[in-house]
Coordinates of C-alpha atoms in Angstrom, one line a residue:
M1 CA 16.3 -11.6 206.9
L2 CA 14.4 -11.0 203.5
S3 CA 12.6 -8.3 205.7
A4 CA 15.9 -6.8 206.6
L5 CA 16.8 -6.7 202.7
E6 CA 13.4 -4.9 202.1
R7 CA 13.9 -2.4 204.9
F8 CA 17.1 -1.2 203.5
A9 CA 15.8 -1.3 199.8
P10 CA 12.0 -1.1 200.0
L11 CA 10.1 -2.9 197.1
P12 CA 8.2 0.4 196.3
L13 CA 11.4 2.1 195.1
Q14 CA 11.5 -0.6 192.3
E15 CA 10.6 1.0 188.8
S16 CA 7.1 0.3 187.4
W17 CA 8.5 -2.3 184.8
D18 CA 10.8 -4.2 187.2
N19 CA 10.0 -7.3 189.3
A20 CA 12.2 -7.2 192.4
G21 CA 11.3 -9.2 195.4
L22 CA 10.4 -12.9 196.0
Q23 CA 10.9 -14.8 192.7
L24 CA 10.5 -18.3 193.9
G25 CA 10.0 -20.5 197.0
L26 CA 8.5 -20.4 200.5
T27 CA 10.1 -17.6 202.5
E28 CA 8.9 -19.6 205.8
A29 CA 12.0 -21.9 205.4
E30 CA 14.8 -21.7 207.8
V31 CA 17.9 -20.4 206.0
S32 CA 20.9 -22.8 205.7
G33 CA 22.8 -20.4 203.8
A34 CA 22.4 -17.4 201.4
L35 CA 24.3 -17.3 198.3
L36 CA 24.6 -13.8 197.1
C37 CA 25.1 -12.8 193.3
L38 CA 24.3 -10.3 190.2
D39 CA 22.6 -12.8 188.1
V40 CA 20.7 -16.1 188.4
N41 CA 21.9 -18.9 185.9
E42 CA 22.1 -22.7 186.1
K43 CA 25.7 -22.3 187.4
I44 CA 24.4 -20.2 190.2
V45 CA 21.8 -22.6 191.2
D46 CA 24.2 -25.5 191.2
E47 CA 26.7 -23.3 193.3
A48 CA 23.9 -22.8 195.8
I49 CA 23.2 -26.6 195.9
R50 CA 26.9 -27.5 196.4
K51 CA 27.3 -25.0 199.1
G52 CA 24.2 -26.1 200.9
C53 CA 22.5 -22.7 200.5
N54 CA 18.8 -22.7 200.4
L55 CA 18.5 -19.0 199.4
I56 CA 19.9 -17.2 196.5
V57 CA 19.7 -13.2 196.7
S58 CA 20.5 -11.6 193.1
H59 CA 20.4 -8.1 191.9
H60 CA 18.9 -8.9 188.5
P61 CA 15.6 -10.9 188.6
L62 CA 15.3 -14.3 187.2
L63 CA 11.8 -13.8 186.4
F64 CA 10.8 -10.5 184.5
R65 CA 7.9 -11.8 182.4
G66 CA 5.3 -14.6 183.0
L67 CA 6.2 -18.0 182.3
K68 CA 3.6 -19.8 179.9
Q69 CA 5.1 -23.2 180.4
I70 CA 8.2 -24.7 182.3
S71 CA 9.6 -27.2 180.3
G72 CA 13.4 -26.9 180.4
S73 CA 13.3 -25.2 176.8
D74 CA 15.4 -22.2 178.2
Y75 CA 17.8 -21.3 181.0
V76 CA 15.1 -19.4 183.2
Q77 CA 12.7 -22.4 183.0
R78 CA 15.8 -24.8 183.8
C79 CA 16.9 -22.6 186.9
V80 CA 13.2 -22.7 188.1
M81 CA 13.0 -26.4 187.8
K82 CA 16.3 -27.0 189.5
A83 CA 15.5 -24.4 192.4
I84 CA 12.2 -25.9 193.1
K85 CA 13.4 -29.5 193.0
H86 CA 16.2 -28.5 195.7
D87 CA 13.6 -26.3 197.8
I88 CA 15.8 -22.9 197.0
V89 CA 14.2 -19.6 197.5
I90 CA 15.3 -16.9 195.1
V91 CA 15.0 -13.2 195.9
S92 CA 16.0 -10.1 193.9
M93 CA 16.8 -6.6 195.1
H94 CA 17.0 -4.9 191.6
T95 CA 15.9 -1.4 190.8
N96 CA 14.9 -0.9 194.5
M97 CA 18.4 -1.3 195.2
D98 CA 19.7 0.9 192.5
N99 CA 17.5 3.7 194.0
A100 CA 18.1 3.2 197.7
Q101 CA 20.2 5.3 199.9
D102 CA 23.5 3.5 200.4
G103 CA 22.7 1.2 197.5
V104 CA 24.1 0.3 194.1
N105 CA 25.5 3.7 193.0
W106 CA 26.6 4.6 196.5
K107 CA 28.9 1.5 196.4
I108 CA 30.5 2.5 193.0
A109 CA 31.2 6.0 194.8
E110 CA 32.6 4.1 197.8
R111 CA 34.9 2.2 195.2
L112 CA 36.1 5.4 193.7
G113 CA 36.4 7.3 197.1
L114 CA 34.0 9.7 196.3
T115 CA 33.0 12.6 198.9
D116 CA 30.1 14.9 199.4
C117 CA 27.9 12.4 197.6
R118 CA 24.2 12.9 197.0
F119 CA 21.4 11.6 194.8
F120 CA 20.7 13.0 191.5
A121 CA 17.5 12.3 189.4
Q122 CA 16.0 12.4 193.0
K123 CA 12.5 11.5 193.9
T124 CA 10.5 10.7 197.0
I125 CA 8.5 7.7 197.2
D126 CA 6.1 6.6 200.0
G127 CA 8.2 9.4 202.1
I128 CA 11.3 7.8 201.3
D129 CA 14.3 9.8 199.5
A130 CA 15.6 7.9 196.3
G131 CA 17.4 8.6 193.3
S132 CA 18.5 6.9 189.9
G133 CA 22.1 8.3 190.3
V134 CA 24.7 9.7 192.6
I135 CA 27.0 12.5 192.4
G136 CA 30.0 13.2 194.3
T137 CA 33.7 14.6 194.2
I138 CA 37.0 12.9 193.8
S139 CA 39.7 13.7 196.5
S140 CA 41.8 15.7 194.3
E141 CA 41.2 16.7 190.8
M142 CA 43.0 14.7 187.7
G143 CA 43.3 14.5 184.2
A144 CA 40.9 12.7 182.2
K145 CA 43.3 10.0 181.2
A146 CA 44.5 9.3 184.8
F147 CA 40.7 9.4 185.9
I148 CA 39.7 6.6 183.3
E149 CA 42.8 4.6 184.5
L150 CA 41.5 4.9 188.1
V151 CA 38.2 3.8 187.2
K152 CA 39.7 0.6 185.3
N153 CA 41.8 -0.3 188.2
K154 CA 39.0 0.0 190.9
F155 CA 36.8 -2.1 189.0
N156 CA 39.1 -4.3 187.3
V157 CA 38.1 -3.8 183.7
E158 CA 40.4 -4.2 180.7
C159 CA 39.0 -1.3 178.7
A160 CA 36.5 1.5 179.0
M161 CA 34.4 3.1 176.3
C162 CA 34.6 6.8 176.3
N163 CA 34.2 10.0 174.2
E164 CA 37.2 12.0 173.6
L165 CA 39.3 12.9 176.3
L166 CA 38.2 16.0 178.6
E167 CA 40.9 18.9 178.4
R168 CA 40.0 20.2 181.7
P169 CA 40.4 18.5 185.0
I170 CA 37.9 16.0 186.7
R171 CA 36.6 16.6 190.1
K172 CA 32.9 16.2 190.1
V173 CA 31.7 12.6 189.1
A174 CA 28.1 11.4 188.3
I175 CA 27.5 7.7 188.6
C176 CA 24.6 5.6 187.5
G177 CA 25.4 1.6 187.6
G178 CA 23.9 -0.7 184.8
A179 CA 22.1 0.9 181.7
G180 CA 22.2 4.8 182.9
D181 CA 22.6 6.7 179.6
F182 CA 19.2 8.1 180.2
L183 CA 20.9 10.4 183.1
L184 CA 23.7 11.7 181.0
P185 CA 21.8 15.0 180.1
E186 CA 21.2 15.6 183.8
A187 CA 24.8 14.8 184.7
V188 CA 25.8 17.5 182.3
S189 CA 23.3 20.0 183.4
L190 CA 24.7 19.5 187.1
G191 CA 28.1 20.5 186.0
A192 CA 29.7 16.9 186.4
D193 CA 33.0 16.8 184.8
A194 CA 32.7 12.7 184.3
F195 CA 29.9 10.5 184.0
I196 CA 30.3 6.6 184.6
T197 CA 27.9 3.9 183.8
G198 CA 27.7 0.5 182.7
E199 CA 26.1 0.6 179.2
M200 CA 25.3 3.2 176.9
H201 CA 23.8 3.5 173.3
Y202 CA 26.0 4.5 170.6
H203 CA 24.3 7.7 169.5
Q204 CA 24.5 8.9 173.1
Y205 CA 28.3 9.5 172.6
F206 CA 27.6 12.3 170.2
G207 CA 27.3 15.9 171.1
Y208 CA 29.1 16.1 174.5
E209 CA 32.7 16.7 173.6
Q210 CA 34.4 18.7 176.0
Q211 CA 31.2 19.0 178.1
I212 CA 31.8 15.8 180.1
Q213 CA 33.9 12.8 180.1
I214 CA 32.0 9.6 179.3
C215 CA 33.3 6.4 180.8
V216 CA 31.5 3.0 180.2
I217 CA 32.7 0.0 182.0
G218 CA 30.1 -2.7 181.2
H219 CA 26.9 -3.6 183.0
Y220 CA 28.1 -6.5 184.8
Q221 CA 31.4 -4.7 186.0
S222 CA 29.7 -1.6 187.2
E223 CA 27.5 -3.4 189.6
Q224 CA 29.7 -6.3 190.4
F225 CA 30.1 -5.3 194.1
T226 CA 26.3 -5.2 194.8
S227 CA 26.7 -8.5 196.6
E228 CA 29.0 -6.9 199.1
I229 CA 25.8 -4.7 199.9
F230 CA 23.8 -7.7 200.4
R231 CA 26.2 -9.6 202.5
D232 CA 26.6 -6.4 204.8
I233 CA 22.9 -6.2 205.3
I234 CA 22.7 -9.9 206.3
Q235 CA 25.7 -9.9 208.5
K236 CA 24.3 -6.8 210.4
E237 CA 20.6 -7.8 210.5
S238 CA 21.1 -11.7 210.8
P239 CA 24.5 -12.4 212.1
G240 CA 23.7 -16.3 212.4
V241 CA 22.8 -16.6 208.8
R242 CA 25.8 -17.9 206.6
A243 CA 26.0 -15.4 203.6
E244 CA 28.5 -16.1 200.8
I245 CA 29.3 -14.0 197.6
A246 CA 28.8 -16.5 194.5
E247 CA 32.3 -17.5 193.0
T248 CA 30.5 -17.8 189.7
N249 CA 31.1 -15.0 187.3
T250 CA 27.7 -14.5 185.4
N251 CA 28.7 -11.9 182.9
P252 CA 27.6 -13.4 179.6
I253 CA 30.0 -10.9 177.7
Y254 CA 33.4 -12.1 176.7
Y255 CA 36.4 -9.7 175.7
F256 CA 38.9 -11.1 172.9

C-alpha cells in the first residue's frame, strides 16, 4: 500500500527541505486500518487507536527536524511516544504530493470545476513531470466578488483575504495550496485572472492591483481535501485495506 502512495507521488518529487515518506514505525506490519489526515497531533493518534488503525497517512510530516530527546516535552515527542507504544506507523506525503500529477493542486482545481488544467512552475524530476502549481479555466467567466464567493463556498471558509476586487471578468485561475505566495509573480506572467493559495505574506498583496485577483483562504482550508487523494489511491490499489478520513480537525487557527 505504501508503495502505491509513492508510485502516485514519488519521494524524489519532494522539495529539498522536506521530510516526506516514512516517519515512524515498521512497514512490514499488516495494516489493520489507515487513518488519513492533514496533520498529525495527539488527537489524531488517539483517533487511530480508537478506530483500530495502525497506520496514519498525513500530508504534513510529523517530523521535520531531528529529535534530540524524546521526553514528552512537546506534542511531537508525545505523538512519537504514543505511536510507538501502540505500534502505529506514520507516513507523510507532503511536497511530493503537492508537486505530483493529480495531487493537491489538482484536487483544488477539481473542487472548483476548472478545466484545461496544466502545471505551472513546471519541472521534470527523474523523468517525471511535476509542478508547484496548477492553472486552469472556470466554466464561464464571472465577476471577482462572485468568484470569491464561489471559492468560499467550495472550501467552506468564513472569509478570504483578498486584494482589491478585479474589475475585469475572471476566467483563468492559478492555484497553489498551502503557502504559495512565491508563485504569485509567475501566475501574473501567465495571464491568470485570479490566484488562490492558502497563506501569503502581507507585503505580497501590494503592487498587483487590477493585475490579478488574490484570494487567500487559509493553509488548512486549501489542503483539507488531500485526504481524499490518499483514500482514492488506497481504495484503488489496496481495496482490502480499511481507509478512513480522520474526523479530527487539526487546524490550529481559530476565527472569532
